[in-house]
Coordinates of C-alpha atoms and ligand atoms in Angstrom, one line a residue:
X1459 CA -24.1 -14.2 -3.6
X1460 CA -25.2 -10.8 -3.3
X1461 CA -21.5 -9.9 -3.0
X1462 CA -20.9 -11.7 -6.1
X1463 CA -23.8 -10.2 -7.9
X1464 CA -22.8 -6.0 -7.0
X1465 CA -18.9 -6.5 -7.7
X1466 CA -19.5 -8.4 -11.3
X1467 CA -22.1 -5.8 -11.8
X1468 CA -19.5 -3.1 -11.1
X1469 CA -17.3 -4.6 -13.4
X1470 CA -19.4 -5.3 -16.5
X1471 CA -20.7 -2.1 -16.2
X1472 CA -16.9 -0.4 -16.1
X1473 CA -15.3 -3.5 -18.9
X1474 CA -18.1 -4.4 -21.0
X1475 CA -16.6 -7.8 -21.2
X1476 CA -17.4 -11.2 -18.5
X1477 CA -15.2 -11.5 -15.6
X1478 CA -13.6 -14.1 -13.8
X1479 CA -14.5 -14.2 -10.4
X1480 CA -12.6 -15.4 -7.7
X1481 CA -13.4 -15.1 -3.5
X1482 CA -10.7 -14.9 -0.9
X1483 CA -11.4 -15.9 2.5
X1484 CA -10.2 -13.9 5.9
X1485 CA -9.0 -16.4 8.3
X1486 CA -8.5 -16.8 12.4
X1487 CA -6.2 -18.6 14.4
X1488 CA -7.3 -20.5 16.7
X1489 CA -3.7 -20.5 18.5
X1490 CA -0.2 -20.3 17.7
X1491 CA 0.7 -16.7 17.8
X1492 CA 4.2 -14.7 16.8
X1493 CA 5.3 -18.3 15.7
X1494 CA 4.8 -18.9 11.8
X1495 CA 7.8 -16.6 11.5
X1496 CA 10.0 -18.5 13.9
X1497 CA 9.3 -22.0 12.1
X1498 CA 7.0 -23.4 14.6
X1499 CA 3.3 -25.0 14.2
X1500 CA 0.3 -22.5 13.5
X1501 CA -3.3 -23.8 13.7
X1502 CA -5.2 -21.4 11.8
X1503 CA -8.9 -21.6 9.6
X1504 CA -9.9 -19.7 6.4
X1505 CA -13.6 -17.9 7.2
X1506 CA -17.2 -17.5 5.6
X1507 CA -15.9 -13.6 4.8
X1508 CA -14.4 -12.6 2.1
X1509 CA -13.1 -10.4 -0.5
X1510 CA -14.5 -11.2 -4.3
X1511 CA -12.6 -10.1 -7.5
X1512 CA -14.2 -9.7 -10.9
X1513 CA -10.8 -10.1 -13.0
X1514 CA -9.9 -9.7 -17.0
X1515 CA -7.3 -9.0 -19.3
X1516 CA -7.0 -5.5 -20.4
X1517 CA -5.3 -6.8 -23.5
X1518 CA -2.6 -4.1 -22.9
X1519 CA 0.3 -3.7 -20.4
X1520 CA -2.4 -1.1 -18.5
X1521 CA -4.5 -2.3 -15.1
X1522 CA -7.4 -0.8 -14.3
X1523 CA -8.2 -1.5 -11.0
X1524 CA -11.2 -0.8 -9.1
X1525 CA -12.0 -1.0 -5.0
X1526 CA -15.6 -1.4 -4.9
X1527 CA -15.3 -0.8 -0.6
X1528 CA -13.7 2.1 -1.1
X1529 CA -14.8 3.4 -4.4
X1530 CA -12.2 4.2 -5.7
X1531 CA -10.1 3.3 -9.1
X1532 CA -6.6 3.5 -10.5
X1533 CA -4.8 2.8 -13.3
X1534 CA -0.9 1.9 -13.7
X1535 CA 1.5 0.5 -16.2
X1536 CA 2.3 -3.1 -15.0
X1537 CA 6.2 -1.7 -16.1
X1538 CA 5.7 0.9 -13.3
X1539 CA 4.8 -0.8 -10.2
X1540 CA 5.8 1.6 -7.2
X1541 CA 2.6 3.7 -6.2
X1542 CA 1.3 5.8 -3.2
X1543 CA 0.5 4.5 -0.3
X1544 CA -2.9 2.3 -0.4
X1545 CA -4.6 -0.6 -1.4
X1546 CA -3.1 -0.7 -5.0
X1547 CA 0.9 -1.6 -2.8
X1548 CA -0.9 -5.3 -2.1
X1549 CA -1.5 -5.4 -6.1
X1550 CA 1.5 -4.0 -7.1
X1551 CA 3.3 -6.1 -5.0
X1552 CA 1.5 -9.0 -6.2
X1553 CA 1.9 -8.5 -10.2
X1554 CA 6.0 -8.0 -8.9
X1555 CA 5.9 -11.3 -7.4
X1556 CA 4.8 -12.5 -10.6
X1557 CA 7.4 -10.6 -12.8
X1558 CA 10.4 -11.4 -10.6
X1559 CA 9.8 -15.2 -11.0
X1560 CA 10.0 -14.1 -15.1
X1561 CA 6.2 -15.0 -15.6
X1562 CA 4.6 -13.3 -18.6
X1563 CA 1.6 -11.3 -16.7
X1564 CA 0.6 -8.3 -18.7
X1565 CA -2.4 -5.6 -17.6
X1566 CA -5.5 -6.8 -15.7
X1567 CA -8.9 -5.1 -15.2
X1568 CA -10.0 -5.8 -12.2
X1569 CA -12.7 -4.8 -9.6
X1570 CA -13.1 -6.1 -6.1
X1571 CA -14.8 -5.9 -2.8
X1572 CA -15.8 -7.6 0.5
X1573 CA -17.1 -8.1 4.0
X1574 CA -13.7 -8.7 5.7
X1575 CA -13.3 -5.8 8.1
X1576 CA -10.5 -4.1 7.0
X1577 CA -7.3 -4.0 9.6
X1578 CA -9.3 -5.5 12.3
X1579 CA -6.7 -8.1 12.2
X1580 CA -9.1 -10.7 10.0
X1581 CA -6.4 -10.7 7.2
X1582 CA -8.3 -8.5 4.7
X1583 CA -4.9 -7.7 3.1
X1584 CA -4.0 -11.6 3.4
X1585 CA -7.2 -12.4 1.4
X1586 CA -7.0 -9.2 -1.2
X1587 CA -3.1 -10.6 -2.3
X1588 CA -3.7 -14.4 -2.5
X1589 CA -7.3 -13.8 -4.3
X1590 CA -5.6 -11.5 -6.9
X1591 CA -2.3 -13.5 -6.7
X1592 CA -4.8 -16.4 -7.3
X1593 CA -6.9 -14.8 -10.4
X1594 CA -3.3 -13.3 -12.2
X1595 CA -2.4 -16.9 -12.0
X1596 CA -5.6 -18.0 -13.6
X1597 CA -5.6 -15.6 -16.2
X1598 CA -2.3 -15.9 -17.2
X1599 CA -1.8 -19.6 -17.1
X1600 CA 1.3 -19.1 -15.3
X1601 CA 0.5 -22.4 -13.0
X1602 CA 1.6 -21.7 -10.2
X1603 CA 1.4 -24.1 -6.9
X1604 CA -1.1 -22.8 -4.1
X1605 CA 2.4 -22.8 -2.0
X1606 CA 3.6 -20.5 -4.7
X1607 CA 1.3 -17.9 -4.4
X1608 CA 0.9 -18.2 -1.1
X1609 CA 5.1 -16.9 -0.7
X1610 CA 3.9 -14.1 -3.4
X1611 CA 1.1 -12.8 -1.2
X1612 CA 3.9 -12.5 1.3
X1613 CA 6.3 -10.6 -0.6
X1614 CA 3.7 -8.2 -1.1
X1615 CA 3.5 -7.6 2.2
X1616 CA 6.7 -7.5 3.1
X1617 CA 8.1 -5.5 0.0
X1618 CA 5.3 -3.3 -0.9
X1619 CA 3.2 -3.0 2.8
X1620 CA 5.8 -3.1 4.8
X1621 CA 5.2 -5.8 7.1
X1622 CA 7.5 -8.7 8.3
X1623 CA 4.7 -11.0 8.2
X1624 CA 5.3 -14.5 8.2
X1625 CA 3.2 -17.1 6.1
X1626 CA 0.2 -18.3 8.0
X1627 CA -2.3 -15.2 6.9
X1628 CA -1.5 -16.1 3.0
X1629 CA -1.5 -19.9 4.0
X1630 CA -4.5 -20.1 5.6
X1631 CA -6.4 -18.2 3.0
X1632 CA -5.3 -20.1 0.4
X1633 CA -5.6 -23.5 1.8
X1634 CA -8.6 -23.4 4.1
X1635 CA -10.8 -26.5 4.3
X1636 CA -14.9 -25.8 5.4
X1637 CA -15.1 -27.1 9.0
X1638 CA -11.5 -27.2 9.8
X1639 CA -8.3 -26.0 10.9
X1640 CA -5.2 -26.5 9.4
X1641 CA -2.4 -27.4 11.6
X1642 CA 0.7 -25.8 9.9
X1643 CA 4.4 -26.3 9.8
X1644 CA 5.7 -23.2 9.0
X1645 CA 9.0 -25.0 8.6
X1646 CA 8.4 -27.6 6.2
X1647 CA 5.3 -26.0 4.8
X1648 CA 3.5 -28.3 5.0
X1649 CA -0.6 -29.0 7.3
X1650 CA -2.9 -31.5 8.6
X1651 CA -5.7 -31.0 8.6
X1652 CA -7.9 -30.5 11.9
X1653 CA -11.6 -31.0 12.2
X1654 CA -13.3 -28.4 14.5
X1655 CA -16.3 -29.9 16.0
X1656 CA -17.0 -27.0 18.9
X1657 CA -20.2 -28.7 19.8
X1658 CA -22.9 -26.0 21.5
X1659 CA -20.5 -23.6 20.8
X1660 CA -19.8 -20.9 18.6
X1661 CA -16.5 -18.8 17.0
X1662 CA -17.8 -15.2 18.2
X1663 CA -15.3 -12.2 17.4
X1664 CA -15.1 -8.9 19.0
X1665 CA -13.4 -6.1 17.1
X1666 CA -11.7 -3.4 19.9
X1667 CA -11.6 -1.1 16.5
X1668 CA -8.5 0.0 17.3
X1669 CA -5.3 -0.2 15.5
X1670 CA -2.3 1.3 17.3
X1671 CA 0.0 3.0 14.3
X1672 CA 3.0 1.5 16.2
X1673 CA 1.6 -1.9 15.3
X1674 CA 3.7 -2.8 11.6
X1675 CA 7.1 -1.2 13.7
X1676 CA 6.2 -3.1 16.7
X1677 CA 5.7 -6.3 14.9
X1678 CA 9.0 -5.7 12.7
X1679 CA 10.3 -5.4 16.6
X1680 CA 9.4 -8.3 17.9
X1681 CA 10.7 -10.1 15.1
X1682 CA 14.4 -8.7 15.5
X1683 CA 13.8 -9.6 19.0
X1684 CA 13.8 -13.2 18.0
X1685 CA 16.2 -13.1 15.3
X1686 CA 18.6 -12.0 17.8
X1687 CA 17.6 -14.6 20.3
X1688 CA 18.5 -17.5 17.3
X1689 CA 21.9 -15.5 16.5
X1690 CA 23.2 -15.4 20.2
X1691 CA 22.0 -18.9 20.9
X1692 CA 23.3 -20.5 17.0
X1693 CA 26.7 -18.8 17.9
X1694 CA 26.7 -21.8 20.9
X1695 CA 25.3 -24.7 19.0
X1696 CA 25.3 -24.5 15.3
X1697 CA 22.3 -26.5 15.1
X1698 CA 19.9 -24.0 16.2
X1699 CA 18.6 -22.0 13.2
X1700 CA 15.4 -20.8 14.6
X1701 CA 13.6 -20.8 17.9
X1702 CA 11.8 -24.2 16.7
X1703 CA 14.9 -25.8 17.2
X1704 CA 15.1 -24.5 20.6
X1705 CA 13.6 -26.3 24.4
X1706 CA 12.2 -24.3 27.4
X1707 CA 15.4 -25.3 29.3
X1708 CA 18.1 -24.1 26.9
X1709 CA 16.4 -20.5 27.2
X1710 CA 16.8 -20.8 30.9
X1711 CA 20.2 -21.9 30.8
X1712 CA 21.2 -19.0 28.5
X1713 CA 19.1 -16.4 29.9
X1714 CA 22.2 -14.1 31.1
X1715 CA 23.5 -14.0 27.5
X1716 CA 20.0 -13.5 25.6
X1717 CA 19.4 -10.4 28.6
X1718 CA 16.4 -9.6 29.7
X1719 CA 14.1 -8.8 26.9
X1720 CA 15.1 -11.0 24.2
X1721 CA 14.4 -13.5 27.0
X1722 CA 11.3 -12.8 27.6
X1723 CA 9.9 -12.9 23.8
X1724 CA 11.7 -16.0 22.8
X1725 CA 10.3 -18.3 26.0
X1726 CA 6.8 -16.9 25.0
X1727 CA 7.5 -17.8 21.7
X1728 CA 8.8 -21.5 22.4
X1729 CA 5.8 -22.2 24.6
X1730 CA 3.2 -21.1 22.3
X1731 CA 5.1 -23.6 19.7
X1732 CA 4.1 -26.3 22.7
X1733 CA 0.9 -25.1 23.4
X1734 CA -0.1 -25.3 19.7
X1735 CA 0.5 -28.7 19.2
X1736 CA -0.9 -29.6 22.3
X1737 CA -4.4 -27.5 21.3
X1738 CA -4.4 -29.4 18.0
X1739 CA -4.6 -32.6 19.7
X1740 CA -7.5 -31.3 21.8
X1741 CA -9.5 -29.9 18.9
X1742 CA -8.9 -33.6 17.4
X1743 CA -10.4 -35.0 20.6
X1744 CA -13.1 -32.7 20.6
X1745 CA -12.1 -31.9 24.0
X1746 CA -13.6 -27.5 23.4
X1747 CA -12.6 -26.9 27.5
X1748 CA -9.4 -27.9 27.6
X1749 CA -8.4 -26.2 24.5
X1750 CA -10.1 -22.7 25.6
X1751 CA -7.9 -22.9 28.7
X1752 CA -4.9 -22.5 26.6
X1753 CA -6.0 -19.8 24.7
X1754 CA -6.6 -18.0 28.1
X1755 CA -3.1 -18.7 28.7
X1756 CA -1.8 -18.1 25.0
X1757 CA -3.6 -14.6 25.6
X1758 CA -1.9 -13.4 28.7
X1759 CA 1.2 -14.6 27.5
X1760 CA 0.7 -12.0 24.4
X1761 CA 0.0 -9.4 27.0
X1762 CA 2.7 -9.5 29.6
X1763 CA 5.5 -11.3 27.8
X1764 CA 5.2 -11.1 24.4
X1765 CA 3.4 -7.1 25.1
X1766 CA 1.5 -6.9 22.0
X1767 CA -1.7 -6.9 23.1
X1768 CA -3.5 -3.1 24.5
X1769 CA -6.0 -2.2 27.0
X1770 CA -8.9 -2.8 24.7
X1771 CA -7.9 -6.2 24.2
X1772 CA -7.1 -7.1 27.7
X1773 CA -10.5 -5.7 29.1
X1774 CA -12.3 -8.2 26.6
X1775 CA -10.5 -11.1 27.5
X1776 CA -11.3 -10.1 31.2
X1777 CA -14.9 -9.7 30.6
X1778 CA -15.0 -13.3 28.7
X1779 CA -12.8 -14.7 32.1
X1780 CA -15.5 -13.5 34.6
X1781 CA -17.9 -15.6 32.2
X1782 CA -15.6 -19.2 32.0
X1783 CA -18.5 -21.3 32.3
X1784 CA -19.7 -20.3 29.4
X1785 CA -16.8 -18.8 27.5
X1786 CA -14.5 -21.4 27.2
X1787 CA -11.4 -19.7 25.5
X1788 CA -10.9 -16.2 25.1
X1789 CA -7.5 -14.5 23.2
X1790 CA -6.3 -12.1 21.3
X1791 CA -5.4 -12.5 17.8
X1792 CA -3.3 -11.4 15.0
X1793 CA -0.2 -8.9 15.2
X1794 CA -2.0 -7.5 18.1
X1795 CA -2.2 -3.5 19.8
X1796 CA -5.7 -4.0 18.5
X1797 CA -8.1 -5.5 16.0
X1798 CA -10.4 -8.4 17.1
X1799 CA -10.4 -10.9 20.1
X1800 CA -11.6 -14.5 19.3
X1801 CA -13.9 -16.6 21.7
X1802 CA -14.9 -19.8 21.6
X1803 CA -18.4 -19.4 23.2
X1804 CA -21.6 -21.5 24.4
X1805 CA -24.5 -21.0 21.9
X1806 CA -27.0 -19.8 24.4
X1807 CA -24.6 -16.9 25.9
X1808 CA -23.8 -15.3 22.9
X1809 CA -26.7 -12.8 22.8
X1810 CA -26.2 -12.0 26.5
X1811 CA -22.4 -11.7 26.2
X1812 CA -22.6 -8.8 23.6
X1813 CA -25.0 -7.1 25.4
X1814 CA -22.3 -7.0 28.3
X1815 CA -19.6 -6.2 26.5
X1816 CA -21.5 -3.4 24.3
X1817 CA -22.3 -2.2 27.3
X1818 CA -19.4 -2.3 29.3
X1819 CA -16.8 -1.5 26.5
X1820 CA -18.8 1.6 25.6
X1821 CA -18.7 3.0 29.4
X1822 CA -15.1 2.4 29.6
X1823 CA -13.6 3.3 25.9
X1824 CA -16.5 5.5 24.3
X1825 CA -16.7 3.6 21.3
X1826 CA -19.2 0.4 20.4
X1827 CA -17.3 -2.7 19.4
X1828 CA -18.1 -4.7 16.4
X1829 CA -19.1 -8.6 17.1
X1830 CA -19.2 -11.3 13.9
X1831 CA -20.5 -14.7 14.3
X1832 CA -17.9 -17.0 11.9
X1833 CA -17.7 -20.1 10.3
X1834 CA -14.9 -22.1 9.2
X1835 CA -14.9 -22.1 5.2
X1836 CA -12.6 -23.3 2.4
X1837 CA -9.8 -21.4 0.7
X1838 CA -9.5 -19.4 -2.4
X1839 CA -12.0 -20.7 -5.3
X1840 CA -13.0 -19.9 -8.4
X1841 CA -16.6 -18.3 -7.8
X1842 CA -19.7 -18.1 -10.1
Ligands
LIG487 P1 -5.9 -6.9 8.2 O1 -5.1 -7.6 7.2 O2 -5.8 -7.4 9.6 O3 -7.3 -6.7 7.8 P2 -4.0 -4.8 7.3 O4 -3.7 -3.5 7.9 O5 -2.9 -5.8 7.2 O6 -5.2 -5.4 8.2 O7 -4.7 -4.7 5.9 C1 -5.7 -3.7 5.7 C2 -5.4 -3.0 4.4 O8 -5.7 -3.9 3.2 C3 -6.3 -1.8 4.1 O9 -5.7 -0.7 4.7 C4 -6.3 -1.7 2.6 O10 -5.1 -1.1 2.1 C5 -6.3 -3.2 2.2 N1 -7.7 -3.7 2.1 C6 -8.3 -4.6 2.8 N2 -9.6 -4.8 2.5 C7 -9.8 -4.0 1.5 C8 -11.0 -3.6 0.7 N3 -12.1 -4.3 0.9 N4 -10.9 -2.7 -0.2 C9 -9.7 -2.0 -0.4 N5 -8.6 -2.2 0.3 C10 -8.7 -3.2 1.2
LIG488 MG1 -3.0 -7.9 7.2

């Protein structure tokens, strides 16, 4: 509420008219990682953070746009969308979604802010595009499926941020459910949906605060790496069109024509697609240790097959491994070369955990990590 209260403050004060208000969630992923963009099953959950947007017409083809985080405004003509560098890409990119599919936006005032830490790998940029691509749709009338602005979000991103990303981020955000995963098919697009009942545990996260500047070319990489796994294999069966459509055993028995490295990426990739299905059906069952035990694996996986992880991350998910009795699953998440890992951990270790790892990461990296308790919470809504 409070973050309600200061960022519709902000903007009456700055429109002198009522806003719309809309709140975007951040998410996690529980497991399923470097897979959305090769067609396989994701099992990700929209978070209690988020970003809130006060949102109006201007009545003009001007946007006024205001980042209450970073204080900081700007102004642009919705017929000249290609800016600097920051925050205002993710709207621009957004309101050019919008126009490209021939919808009649026209200028916005807008102001917004939030508690989703910003590149720690939470999907602050996820939340920022599918709120606003959710309050232009509002305003407007343009009527626009969740789905819809979901694959906006992501053109954002990919044409105005840079990033390869595939759809989970914009997915989850969107369609989160309170209490839940969603099990996704980034194929069909289409997800179940998959109570989380963690019993005497909680979903503790631990930000490395570090973000490589490698990561967005890194990513990009990896993705190519893939691609060219699908072209050399789809050149000897037709059928394959991405690495969903491909087993464990037909890497093996083309791993002298994939070569080394695309090799390695694509098996990492096609067991993750197994071990994600095979998580959902132990969330379903309730069944908190058996799932944590792949994400262990899922983690180690990112690290030496998949290398995206970094020595921050790796010395968390060690820390978390000397603790299994009471840490049941510890992972990286997200693009990876920093930002947060996830834990799934027992109520009554929590506080002793962070004193460990306060400790212990400060020794070794001189520099105190951030730790946030979550929840699992719906997706985009209108706000009050
Ligand atoms: P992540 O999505 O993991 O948080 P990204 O690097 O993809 O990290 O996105 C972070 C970027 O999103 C920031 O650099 C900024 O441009 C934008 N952003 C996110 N949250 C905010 C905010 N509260 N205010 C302004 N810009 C934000
Ligand atoms: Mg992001």
């Amino acid at each position: 509420m409070a973050l309600v209260s200061s960022v519709s403050l902000s903007f009456v004060t700055q429109f002198k008219t009522k806003p719309l208000i809309v709140c975007a969630p951040g998410r996690i992923n529980f497991i399923g990682e470097h897979v959305d963009y090769n067609e396989g099953f994701v099992l990700p959950a929209a978070i209690d953070r988020e970003m809130v947007f006060a949102i109006g017409k201007s009545g003009h083809d001007r946007c006024n746009v205001y980042s209450h985080d970073l204080e900081e405004g700007v102004s642009f003509s919705i017929h000249d969308l290609n800016s600097g560098e920051t925050w205002v890409n993710y709207l621009m990119g957004v309101l050019d979604g919008f126009e490209r599919r021939g919808l009649p936006v026209h200028g916005v005032d807008c102001v917004f802010g939030g508690n989703i830490p910003l590149g720690a790998g939470l999907s602050s940029s996820a939340a920022l595009c599918c709120g606003f691509a959710f309050a232009v749709n509002q305003l407007f009338k343009c009527k626009l499926s969740k789905l819809e602005l979901a694959k906006i979000a992501q053109y954002a991103e990919h044409e105005f941020a840079g990033l390869q990303c595939g759809i989970m981020d914009q997915y989850a955000s969107l369609f989160g459910v309170k209490g839940a995963a969603l099990l996704l098919d980034c194929r069909a697009l289409t997800h179940e949906v998959v109570p989380v009942d963690l019993k005497e545990h909680s979903i503790l996260l631990i930000d490395t605060k570090v973000k490589h500047s490698l990561a967005a070319t890194a990513y990009n990489d990896r993705r190519e790496a893939c691609e060219e796994g699908v072209r050399i294999l789809h050149k000897k069966n037709p059928s394959v069109n991405s690495l969903r459509d491909v087993s464990t055993t037909v890497l093996y028995e083309n791993q002298d024509a994939l070569g080394d490295e695309v090799f390695i990426r694509c098996l990492f990739v096609v067991e993750e697609m197994k071990r994600t299905q095979l998580g959902a059906g132990m969330l379903r069952k309730n069944d908190v240790k058996a799932f944590g035990e792949l994400m262990y694996q899922t983690h180690w996986g990112l690290s030496q097959s998949y290398e995206v992880s970094c020595a921050e991350l790796d010395f968390l998910v060690s820390l978390a491994e000397e603790d299994k009795k009471w840490i049941v699953g510890s992972r990286m998440m997200g693009g990876g070369f920093g930002g947060c890992t996830l834990n799934i951990i027992d109520n009554s270790y929590v506080k002793v955990f962070q004193e460990k790892v306060l400790h212990q990461y400060l020794a070794t990296f001189k520099k105190e990590p951030d730790f946030y308790l979550v929840n699992l919470a719906d997706g985009v809504r209108i706000g009050s």
